[in-house]
Coordinates of C-alpha atoms in Angstrom, one line a residue:
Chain A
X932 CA -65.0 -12.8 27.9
X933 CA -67.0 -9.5 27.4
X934 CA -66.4 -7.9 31.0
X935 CA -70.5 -8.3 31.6
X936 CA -71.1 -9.9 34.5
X937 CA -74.6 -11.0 33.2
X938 CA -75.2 -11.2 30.0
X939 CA -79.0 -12.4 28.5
X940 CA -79.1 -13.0 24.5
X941 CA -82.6 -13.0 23.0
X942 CA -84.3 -15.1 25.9
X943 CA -87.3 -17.0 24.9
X944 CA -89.7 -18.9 27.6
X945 CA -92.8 -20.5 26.9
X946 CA -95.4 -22.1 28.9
X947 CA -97.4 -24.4 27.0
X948 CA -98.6 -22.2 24.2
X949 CA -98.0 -19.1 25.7
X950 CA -94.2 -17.3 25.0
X951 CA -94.2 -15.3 28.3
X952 CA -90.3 -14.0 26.9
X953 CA -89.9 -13.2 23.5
X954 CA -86.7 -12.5 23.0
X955 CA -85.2 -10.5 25.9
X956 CA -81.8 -8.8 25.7
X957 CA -79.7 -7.4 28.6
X958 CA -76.7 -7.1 30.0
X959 CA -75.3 -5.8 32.9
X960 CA -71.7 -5.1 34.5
X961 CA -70.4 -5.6 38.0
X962 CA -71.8 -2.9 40.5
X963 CA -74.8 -2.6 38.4
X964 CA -78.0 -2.1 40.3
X965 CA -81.4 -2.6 37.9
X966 CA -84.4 -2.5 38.5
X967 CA -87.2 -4.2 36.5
X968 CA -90.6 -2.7 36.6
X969 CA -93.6 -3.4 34.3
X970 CA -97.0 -4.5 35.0
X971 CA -98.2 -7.6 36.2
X972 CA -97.9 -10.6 33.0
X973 CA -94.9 -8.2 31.6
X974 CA -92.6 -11.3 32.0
X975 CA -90.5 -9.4 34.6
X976 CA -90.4 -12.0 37.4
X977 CA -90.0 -15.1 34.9
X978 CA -87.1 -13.1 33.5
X979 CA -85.3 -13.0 36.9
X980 CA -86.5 -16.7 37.7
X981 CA -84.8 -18.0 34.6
X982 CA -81.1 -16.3 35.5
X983 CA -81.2 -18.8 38.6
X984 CA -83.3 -21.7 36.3
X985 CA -86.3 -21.9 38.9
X986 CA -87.7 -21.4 35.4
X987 CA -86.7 -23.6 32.0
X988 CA -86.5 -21.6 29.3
X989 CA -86.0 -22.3 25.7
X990 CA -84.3 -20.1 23.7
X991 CA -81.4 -17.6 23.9
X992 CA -78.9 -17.9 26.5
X993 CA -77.9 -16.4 30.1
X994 CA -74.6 -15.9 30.5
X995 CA -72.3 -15.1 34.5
X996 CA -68.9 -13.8 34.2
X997 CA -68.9 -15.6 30.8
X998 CA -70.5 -19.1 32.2
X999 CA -73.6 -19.8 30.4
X1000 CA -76.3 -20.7 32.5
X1001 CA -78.5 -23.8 32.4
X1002 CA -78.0 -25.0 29.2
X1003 CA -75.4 -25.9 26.8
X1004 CA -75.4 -26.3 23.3
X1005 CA -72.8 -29.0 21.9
X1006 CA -73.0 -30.2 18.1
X1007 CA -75.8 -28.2 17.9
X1008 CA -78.3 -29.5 20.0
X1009 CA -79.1 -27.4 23.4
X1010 CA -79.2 -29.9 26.3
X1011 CA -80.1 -29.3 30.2
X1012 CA -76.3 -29.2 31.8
X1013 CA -76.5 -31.7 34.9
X1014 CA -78.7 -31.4 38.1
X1015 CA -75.6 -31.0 40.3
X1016 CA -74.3 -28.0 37.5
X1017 CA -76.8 -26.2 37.8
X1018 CA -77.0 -26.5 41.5
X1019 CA -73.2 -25.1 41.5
X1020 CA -74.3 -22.3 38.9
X1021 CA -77.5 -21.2 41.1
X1022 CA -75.0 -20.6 43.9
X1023 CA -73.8 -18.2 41.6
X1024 CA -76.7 -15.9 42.3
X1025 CA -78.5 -15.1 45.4
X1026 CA -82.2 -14.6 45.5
X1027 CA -84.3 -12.9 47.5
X1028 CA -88.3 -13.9 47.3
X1029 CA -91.7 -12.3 47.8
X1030 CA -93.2 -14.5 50.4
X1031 CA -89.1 -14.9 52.1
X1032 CA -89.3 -18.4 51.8
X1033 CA -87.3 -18.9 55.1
X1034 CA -87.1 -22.7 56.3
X1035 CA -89.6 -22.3 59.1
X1036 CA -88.3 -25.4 61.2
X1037 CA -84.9 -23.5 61.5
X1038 CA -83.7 -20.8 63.4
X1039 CA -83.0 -17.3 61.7
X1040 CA -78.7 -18.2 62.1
X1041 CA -79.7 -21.9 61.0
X1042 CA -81.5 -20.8 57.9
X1043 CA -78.7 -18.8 57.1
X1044 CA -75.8 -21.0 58.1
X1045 CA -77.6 -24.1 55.9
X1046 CA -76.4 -23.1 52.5
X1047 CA -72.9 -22.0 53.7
X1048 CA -72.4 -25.7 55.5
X1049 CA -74.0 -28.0 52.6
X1050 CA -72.8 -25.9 49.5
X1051 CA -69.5 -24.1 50.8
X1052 CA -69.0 -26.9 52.6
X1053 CA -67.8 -24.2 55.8
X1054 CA -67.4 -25.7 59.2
X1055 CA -70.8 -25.0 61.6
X1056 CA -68.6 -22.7 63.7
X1057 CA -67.0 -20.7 60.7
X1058 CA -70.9 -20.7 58.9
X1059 CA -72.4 -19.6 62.5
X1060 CA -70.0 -16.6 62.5
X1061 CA -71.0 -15.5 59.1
X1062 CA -74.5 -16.1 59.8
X1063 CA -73.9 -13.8 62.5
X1064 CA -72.1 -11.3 60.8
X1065 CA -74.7 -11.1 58.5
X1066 CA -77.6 -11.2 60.5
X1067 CA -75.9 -8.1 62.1
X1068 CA -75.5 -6.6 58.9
X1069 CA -79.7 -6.7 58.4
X1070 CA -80.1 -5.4 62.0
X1071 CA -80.6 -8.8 63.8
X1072 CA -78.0 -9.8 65.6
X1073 CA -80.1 -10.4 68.8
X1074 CA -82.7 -12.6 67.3
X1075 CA -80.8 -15.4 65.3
X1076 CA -82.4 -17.9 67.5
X1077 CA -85.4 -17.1 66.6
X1078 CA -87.8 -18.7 64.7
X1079 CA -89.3 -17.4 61.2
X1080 CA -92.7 -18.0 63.0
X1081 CA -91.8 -15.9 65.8
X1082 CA -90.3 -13.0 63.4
X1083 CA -92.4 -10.0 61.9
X1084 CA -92.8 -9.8 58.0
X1085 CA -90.4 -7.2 57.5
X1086 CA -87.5 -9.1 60.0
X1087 CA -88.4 -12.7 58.1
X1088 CA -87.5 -10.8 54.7
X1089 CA -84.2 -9.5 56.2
X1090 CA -83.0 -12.8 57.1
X1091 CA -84.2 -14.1 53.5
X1092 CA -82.0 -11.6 52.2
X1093 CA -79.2 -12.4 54.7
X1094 CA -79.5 -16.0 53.9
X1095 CA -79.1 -15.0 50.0
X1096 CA -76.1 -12.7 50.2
X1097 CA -74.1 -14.7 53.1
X1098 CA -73.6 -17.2 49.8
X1099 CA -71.6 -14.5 48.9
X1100 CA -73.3 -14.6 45.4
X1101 CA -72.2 -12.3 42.4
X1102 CA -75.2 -11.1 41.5
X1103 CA -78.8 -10.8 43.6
X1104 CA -81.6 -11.0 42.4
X1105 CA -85.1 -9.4 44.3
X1106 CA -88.1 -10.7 43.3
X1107 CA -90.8 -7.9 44.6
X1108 CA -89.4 -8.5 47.6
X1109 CA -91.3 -6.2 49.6
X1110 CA -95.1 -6.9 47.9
X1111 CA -95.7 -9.2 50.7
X1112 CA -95.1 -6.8 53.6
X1113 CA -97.2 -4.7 55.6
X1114 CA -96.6 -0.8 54.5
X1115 CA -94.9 -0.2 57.7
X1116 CA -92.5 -3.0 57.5
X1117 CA -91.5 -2.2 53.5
X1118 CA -89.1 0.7 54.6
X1119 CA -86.7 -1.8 56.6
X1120 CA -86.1 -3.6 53.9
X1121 CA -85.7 -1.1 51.5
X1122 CA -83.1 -0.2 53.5
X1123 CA -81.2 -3.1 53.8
X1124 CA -81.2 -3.3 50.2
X1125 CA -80.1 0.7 49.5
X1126 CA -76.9 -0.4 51.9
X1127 CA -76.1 -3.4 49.8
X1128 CA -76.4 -1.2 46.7
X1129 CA -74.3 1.0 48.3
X1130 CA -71.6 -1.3 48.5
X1131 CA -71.6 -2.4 45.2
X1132 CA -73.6 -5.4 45.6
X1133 CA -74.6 -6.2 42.0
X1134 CA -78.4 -6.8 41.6
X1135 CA -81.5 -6.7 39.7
X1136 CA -84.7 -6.3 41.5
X1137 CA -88.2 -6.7 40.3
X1138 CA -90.0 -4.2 41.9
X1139 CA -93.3 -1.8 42.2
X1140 CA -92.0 0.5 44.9
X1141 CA -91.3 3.3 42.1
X1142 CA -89.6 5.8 44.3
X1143 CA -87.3 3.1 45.5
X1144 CA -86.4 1.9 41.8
X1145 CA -85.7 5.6 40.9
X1146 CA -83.6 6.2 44.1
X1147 CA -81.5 3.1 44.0
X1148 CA -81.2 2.1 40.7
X1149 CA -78.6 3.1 37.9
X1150 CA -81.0 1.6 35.8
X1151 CA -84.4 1.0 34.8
X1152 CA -85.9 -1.7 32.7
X1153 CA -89.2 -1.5 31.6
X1154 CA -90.7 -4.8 30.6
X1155 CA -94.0 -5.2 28.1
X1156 CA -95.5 -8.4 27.1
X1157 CA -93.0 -10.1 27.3
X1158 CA -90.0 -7.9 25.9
X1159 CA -87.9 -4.6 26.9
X1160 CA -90.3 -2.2 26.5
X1161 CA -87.7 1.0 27.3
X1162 CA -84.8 1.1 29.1
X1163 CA -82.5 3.9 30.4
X1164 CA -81.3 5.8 33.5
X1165 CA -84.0 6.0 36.3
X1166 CA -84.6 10.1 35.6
X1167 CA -84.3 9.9 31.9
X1168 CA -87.5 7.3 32.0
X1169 CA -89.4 8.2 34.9
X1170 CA -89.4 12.4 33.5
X1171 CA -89.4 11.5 30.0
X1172 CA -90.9 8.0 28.9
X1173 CA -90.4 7.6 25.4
X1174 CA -92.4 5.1 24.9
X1175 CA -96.6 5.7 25.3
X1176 CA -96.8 1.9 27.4
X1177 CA -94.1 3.4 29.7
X1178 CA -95.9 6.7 30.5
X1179 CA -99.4 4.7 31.0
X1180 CA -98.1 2.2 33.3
X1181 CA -96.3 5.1 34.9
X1182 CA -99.2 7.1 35.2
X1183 CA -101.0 4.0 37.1
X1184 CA -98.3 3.9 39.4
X1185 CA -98.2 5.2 43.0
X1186 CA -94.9 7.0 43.4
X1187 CA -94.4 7.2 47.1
Chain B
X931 CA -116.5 -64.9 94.1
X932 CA -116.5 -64.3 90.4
X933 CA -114.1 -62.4 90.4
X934 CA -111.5 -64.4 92.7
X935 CA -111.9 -67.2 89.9
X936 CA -111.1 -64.5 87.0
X937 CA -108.3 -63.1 88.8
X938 CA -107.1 -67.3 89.6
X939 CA -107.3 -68.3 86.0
X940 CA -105.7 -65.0 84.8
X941 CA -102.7 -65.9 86.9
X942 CA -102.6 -69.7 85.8
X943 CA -103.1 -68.4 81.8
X944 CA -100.4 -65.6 82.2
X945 CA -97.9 -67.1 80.1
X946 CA -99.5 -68.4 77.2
X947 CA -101.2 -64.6 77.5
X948 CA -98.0 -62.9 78.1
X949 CA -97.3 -64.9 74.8
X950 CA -100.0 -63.5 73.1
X951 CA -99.2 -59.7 74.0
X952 CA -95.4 -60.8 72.8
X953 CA -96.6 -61.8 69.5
X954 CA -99.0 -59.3 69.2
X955 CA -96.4 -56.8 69.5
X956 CA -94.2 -58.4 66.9
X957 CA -96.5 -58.3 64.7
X958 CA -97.3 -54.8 64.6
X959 CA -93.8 -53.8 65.2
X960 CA -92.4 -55.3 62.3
X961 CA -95.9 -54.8 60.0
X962 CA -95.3 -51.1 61.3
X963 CA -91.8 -51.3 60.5
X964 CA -91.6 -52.5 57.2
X965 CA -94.7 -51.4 55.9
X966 CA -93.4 -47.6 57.3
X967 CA -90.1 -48.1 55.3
X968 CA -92.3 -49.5 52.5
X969 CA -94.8 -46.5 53.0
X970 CA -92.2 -43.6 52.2
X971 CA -90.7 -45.1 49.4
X972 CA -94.9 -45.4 48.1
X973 CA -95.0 -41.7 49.2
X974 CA -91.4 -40.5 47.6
X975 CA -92.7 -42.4 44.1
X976 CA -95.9 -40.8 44.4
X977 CA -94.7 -37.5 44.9
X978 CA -91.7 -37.3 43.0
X979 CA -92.1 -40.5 40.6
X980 CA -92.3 -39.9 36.8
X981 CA -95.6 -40.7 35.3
X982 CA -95.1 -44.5 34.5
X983 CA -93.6 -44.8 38.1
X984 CA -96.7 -42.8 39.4
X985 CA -99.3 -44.6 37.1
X986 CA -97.8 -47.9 38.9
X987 CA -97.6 -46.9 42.2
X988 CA -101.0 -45.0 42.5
X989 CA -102.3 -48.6 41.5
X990 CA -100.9 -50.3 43.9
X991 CA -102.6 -47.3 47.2
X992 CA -105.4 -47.6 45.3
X993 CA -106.3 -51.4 45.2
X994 CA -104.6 -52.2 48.5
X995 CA -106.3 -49.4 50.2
X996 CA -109.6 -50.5 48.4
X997 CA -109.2 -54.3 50.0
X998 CA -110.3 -55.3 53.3
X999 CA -107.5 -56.1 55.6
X1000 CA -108.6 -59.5 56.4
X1001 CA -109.0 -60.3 52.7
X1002 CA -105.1 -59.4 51.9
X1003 CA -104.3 -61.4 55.1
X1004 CA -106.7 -64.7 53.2
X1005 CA -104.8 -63.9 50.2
X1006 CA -101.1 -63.6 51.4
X1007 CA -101.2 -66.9 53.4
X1008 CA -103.7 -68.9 51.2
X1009 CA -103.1 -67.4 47.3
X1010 CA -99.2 -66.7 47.6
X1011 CA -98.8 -70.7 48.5
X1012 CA -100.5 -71.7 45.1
X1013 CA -97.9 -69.2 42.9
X1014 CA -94.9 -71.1 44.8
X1015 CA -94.1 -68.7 47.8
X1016 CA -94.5 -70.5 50.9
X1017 CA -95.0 -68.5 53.6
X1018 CA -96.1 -69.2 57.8
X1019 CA -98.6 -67.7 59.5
X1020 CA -96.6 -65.1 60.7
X1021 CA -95.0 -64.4 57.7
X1022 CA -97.7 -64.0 55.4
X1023 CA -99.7 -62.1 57.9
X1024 CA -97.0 -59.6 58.9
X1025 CA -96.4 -59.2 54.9
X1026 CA -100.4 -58.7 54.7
X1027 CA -100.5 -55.5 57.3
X1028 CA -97.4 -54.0 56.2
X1029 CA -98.2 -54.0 52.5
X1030 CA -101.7 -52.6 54.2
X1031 CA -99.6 -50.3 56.2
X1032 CA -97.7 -49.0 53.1
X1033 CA -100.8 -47.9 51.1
X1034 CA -101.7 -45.7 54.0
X1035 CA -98.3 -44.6 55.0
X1036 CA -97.8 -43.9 51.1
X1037 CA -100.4 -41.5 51.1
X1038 CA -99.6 -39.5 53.9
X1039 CA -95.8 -39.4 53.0
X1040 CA -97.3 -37.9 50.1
X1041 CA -99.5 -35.4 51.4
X1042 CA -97.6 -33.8 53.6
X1043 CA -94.6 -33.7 50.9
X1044 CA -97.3 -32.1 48.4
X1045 CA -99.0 -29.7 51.3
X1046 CA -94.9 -28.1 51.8
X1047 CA -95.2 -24.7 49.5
X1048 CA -93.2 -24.9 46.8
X1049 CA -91.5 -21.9 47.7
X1050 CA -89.3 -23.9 50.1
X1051 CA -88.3 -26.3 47.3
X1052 CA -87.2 -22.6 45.4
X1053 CA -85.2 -21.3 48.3
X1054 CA -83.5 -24.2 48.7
X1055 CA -82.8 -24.4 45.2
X1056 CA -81.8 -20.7 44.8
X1057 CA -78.8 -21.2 47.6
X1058 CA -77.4 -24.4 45.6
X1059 CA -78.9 -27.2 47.2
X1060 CA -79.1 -30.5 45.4
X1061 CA -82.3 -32.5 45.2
X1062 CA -81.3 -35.2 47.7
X1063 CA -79.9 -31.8 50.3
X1064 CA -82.9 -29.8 50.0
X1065 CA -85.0 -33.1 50.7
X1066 CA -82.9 -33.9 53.5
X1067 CA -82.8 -30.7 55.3
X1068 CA -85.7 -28.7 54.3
X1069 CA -88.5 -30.9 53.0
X1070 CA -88.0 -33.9 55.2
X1071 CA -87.8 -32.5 58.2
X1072 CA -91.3 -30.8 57.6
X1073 CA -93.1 -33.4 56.1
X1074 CA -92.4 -35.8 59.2
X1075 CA -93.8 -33.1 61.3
X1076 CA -97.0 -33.0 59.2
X1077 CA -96.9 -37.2 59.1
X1078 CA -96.2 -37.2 62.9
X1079 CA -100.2 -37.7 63.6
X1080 CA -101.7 -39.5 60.8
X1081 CA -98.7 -42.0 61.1
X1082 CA -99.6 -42.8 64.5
X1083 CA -103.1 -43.2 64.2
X1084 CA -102.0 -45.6 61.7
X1085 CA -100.0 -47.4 64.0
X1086 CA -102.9 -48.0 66.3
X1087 CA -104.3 -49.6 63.4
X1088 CA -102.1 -51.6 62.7
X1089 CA -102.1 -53.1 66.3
X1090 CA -105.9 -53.6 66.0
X1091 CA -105.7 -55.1 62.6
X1092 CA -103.2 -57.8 64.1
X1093 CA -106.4 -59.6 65.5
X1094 CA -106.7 -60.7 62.0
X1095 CA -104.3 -62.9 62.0
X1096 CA -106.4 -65.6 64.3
X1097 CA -108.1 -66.3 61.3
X1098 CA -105.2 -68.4 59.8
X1099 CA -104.0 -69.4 63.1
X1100 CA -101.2 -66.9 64.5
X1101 CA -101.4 -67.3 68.1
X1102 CA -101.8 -63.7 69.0
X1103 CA -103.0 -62.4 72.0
X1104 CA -106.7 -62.6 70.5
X1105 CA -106.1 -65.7 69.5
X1106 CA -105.2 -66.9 72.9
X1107 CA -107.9 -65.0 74.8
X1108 CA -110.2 -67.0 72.2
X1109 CA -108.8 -70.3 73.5
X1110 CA -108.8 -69.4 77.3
X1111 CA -112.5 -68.6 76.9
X1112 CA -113.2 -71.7 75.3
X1113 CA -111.8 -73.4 77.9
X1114 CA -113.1 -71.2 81.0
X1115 CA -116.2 -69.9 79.6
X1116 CA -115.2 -66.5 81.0
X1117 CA -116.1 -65.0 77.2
X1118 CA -116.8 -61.7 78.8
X1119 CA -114.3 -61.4 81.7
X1120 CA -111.4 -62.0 78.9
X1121 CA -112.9 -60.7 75.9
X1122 CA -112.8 -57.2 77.8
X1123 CA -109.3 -58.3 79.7
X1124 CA -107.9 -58.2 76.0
X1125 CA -109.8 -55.3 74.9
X1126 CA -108.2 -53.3 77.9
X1127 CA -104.9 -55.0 77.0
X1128 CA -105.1 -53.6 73.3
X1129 CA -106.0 -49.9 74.8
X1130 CA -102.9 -49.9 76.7
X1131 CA -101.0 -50.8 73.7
X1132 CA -102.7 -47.9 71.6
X1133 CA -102.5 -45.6 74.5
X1134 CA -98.5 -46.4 75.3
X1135 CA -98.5 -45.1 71.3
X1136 CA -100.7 -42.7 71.0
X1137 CA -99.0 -40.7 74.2
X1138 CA -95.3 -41.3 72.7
X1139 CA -96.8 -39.4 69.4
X1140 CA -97.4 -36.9 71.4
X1141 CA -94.1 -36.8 73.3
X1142 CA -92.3 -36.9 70.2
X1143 CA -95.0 -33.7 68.7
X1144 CA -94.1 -31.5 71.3
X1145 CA -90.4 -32.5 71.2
X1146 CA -90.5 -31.5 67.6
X1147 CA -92.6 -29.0 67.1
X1148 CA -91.6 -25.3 65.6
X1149 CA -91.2 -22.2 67.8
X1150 CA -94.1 -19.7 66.9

């Protein structure tokens, strides 16, 4: 074991004829927090989608804590590990999406307590007082009964999030989490993910809130057609891009 | 005086009508019944089938839904006898409306299934659900929500497509209104007697889909 907790070797993905991944390489260790900008096409949410294989890919490999993810390659042929395998291995990871996602026929405490009951296999009163715990945590203690359709943009996304890191996951991943939101709703999330940083929650976010990536992060990836365009400390590549894709697609950013 | 007489032979036919309702309501019961349970697994293959399975089963909603009703009923009772399966009446017509009822029960099993965003199917995923979890707790429970309406307008069918089992001789509650009247000459008194009868049926239905709508429905 190399200490990494994630650890991506030359990821390819295709779809059809298009490679949308040509050979990524990262790694990142526990406490990490990096966030993955680029524009839109870069490859930067299918990157993230393919830790937690929402997304098949088909070359390289994606390894947690040393567990390689998805696939594995015996007598040299690469085979799909079993449904229920991967099921265990995207418990793994926690993620966080841009339209929540929340289970709309279930309370805010129900949406979070399903994965801790049916994967954890917790009793409903030990799952209801995480939930709760949780929900606390994200500044919602009083509205757990409530339903997603009764919740504002910004509160629907913090109980996504609690619902991802009561799993207790090793790594989260946030997939532009806030691009759904109303402007004045993006801050409470934001928030909510700064504290989680804060406590050495390990994540990678996909992201186009600039200010927050160079705030929160202790790294920055920049992704370009479909590879790691630059990559580096958050001041070191927002100051000084080295690359001229970097400084463009900064320059067409809003930094607020 | 008319009516006196109506209301005197109603009472003196009420059993072999009472009958009649009782048979009706079998009928669609069990056509309802099997051709529900039939109906998801039509939907499930549709929806989640692989492309043989789908090819097959897209076939099957396509020609049954593409027959008239009263043909499948001819053909169940009169064709299946010639291939060896000997089936009553009954039988064959109950096995007529609940294939009928699977082709449209198929379809709507499938739309609502297809019209859940996939996004749901993802965050079930992402937290470790299995396939058969995240269809029980997530994507179930929606899509019987969504089929909650169309299935019971398809139940009110069914009852109304029971009638078509008179043709090969079920004694169903239209078939025994059609006997009273050829015995009474009453055609119109007890044609619209069973008419009303079959609203009440339909009504009692349509009212507990409702009930169970509200009952179900999501907090917004």
């Amino acid at each position: 074991m190399t200490g990494n907790l994630l650890e991506i070797r030359d990821l390819h993905k295709r779809y059809g004829d298009v490679e949308v991944l040509k050979g990524v390489d990262c790694t990142m260790a526990q406490g990490d927090v990096i966030s993955i900008i680029g524009s839109s096409g870069s490859g930067k949410t299918t990157m993230l989608r393919c830790i937690n294989m929402l997304e098949e890919f088909q070359g390289g490999s994606i390894r947690i804590d040393g567990e390689e993810i998805g696939y594995e390659t015996a007598g040299g042929t690469r085979r799909r590990k079993k449904e229920k395998e991967i099921a265990r291995q995207r418990a793994m990871t926690g993620m966080a999406f841009q339209q929540f996602n929340l289970f709309p026929h279930m309370s805010a405490a129900e949406n979070v307590m399903l994965g801790l009951v049916k994967v954890k296999k917790m009793s409903r009163d030990e799952a209801r007082s995480v939930a709760e715990k949780w929900l606390d945590r994200v500044g919602l203690a009083e509205r757990r009964d409530r339903f997603p359709g009764q919740l504002s943009g910004g509160q629907q996304q913090r109980v996504a999030i609690a619902r991802a890191i009561a799993m207790n996951p090793k790594l989260m991943l946030f997939d532009e989490v806030t691009s759904a939101l109303d402007p004045e709703l993006v801050n409470e999330v934001l928030q909510v993910i700064k504290d989680l940083a804060r406590d050495g929650m390990s994540m990678l976010l996909v992201t186009h809130e600039m200010r927050f990536a160079y705030e929160v992060s202790s790294r920055v990836i920049f992704m370009n057609q479909g590879r790691i365009g630059e990559e580096g400390n958050p001041r070191e590549m927002f100051l000084k891009p080295q690359t001229e894709r970097l400084a463009e697609f900064l320059k067409t950013s809003t930094f607020n | 005086m008319e009516t006196v007489t109506f209301f005197e032979t109603l009472w003196l036919a009420r059993i072999p009508i009472l009958k009649g309702i009782g048979v009706t309501v079998s009928i669609s019961v069990l056509a309802i019944l099997v051709g529900t349970i039939l109906g998801i697994g039509v939907g499930l293959a549709l929806t989640y089938g692989n492309k043989p399975l789908r090819w097959l089963v897209r076939g099957y909603t396509d020609f049954i839904r593409g027959t008239p009703v009263l043909v499948l009923v001819l053909a169940s009772y009169y064709v299946l006898g010639t291939v060896g399966i000997d089936l009553g009446p009954f039988q064959a017509g109950v096995l007529a409306l609940a294939v009928f009822c699977s082709s449209h029960v198929g379809e709507i099993v499938r739309g609502a299934l297809q019209s859940i965003p996939k996004g749901q199917t993802e965050a079930a995923k992402a937290i470790g659900l299995t396939f058969p979890q995240t269809f029980a707790y997530v994507l179930g429970p929606q899509a019987l929500r969504q089929v909650l309406p169309a299935w019971v307008n398809t139940a009110a069918e069914m009852v109304k497509a029971s009638t078509l089992l008179s043709i090969i001789g079920v004694a169903e509650l239209l078939l025994r209104t059609q006997e009273l009247i050829s015995r009474t000459f009453m055609s119109l008194e007890f044609y619209f007697f069973a008419g009303f009868l079959y609203f009440v049926v339909n009504y009692g239905i349509e009212r507990f889909g409702r009930y169970v709508e509200r009952k179900t429905s999501i907090p917004s």
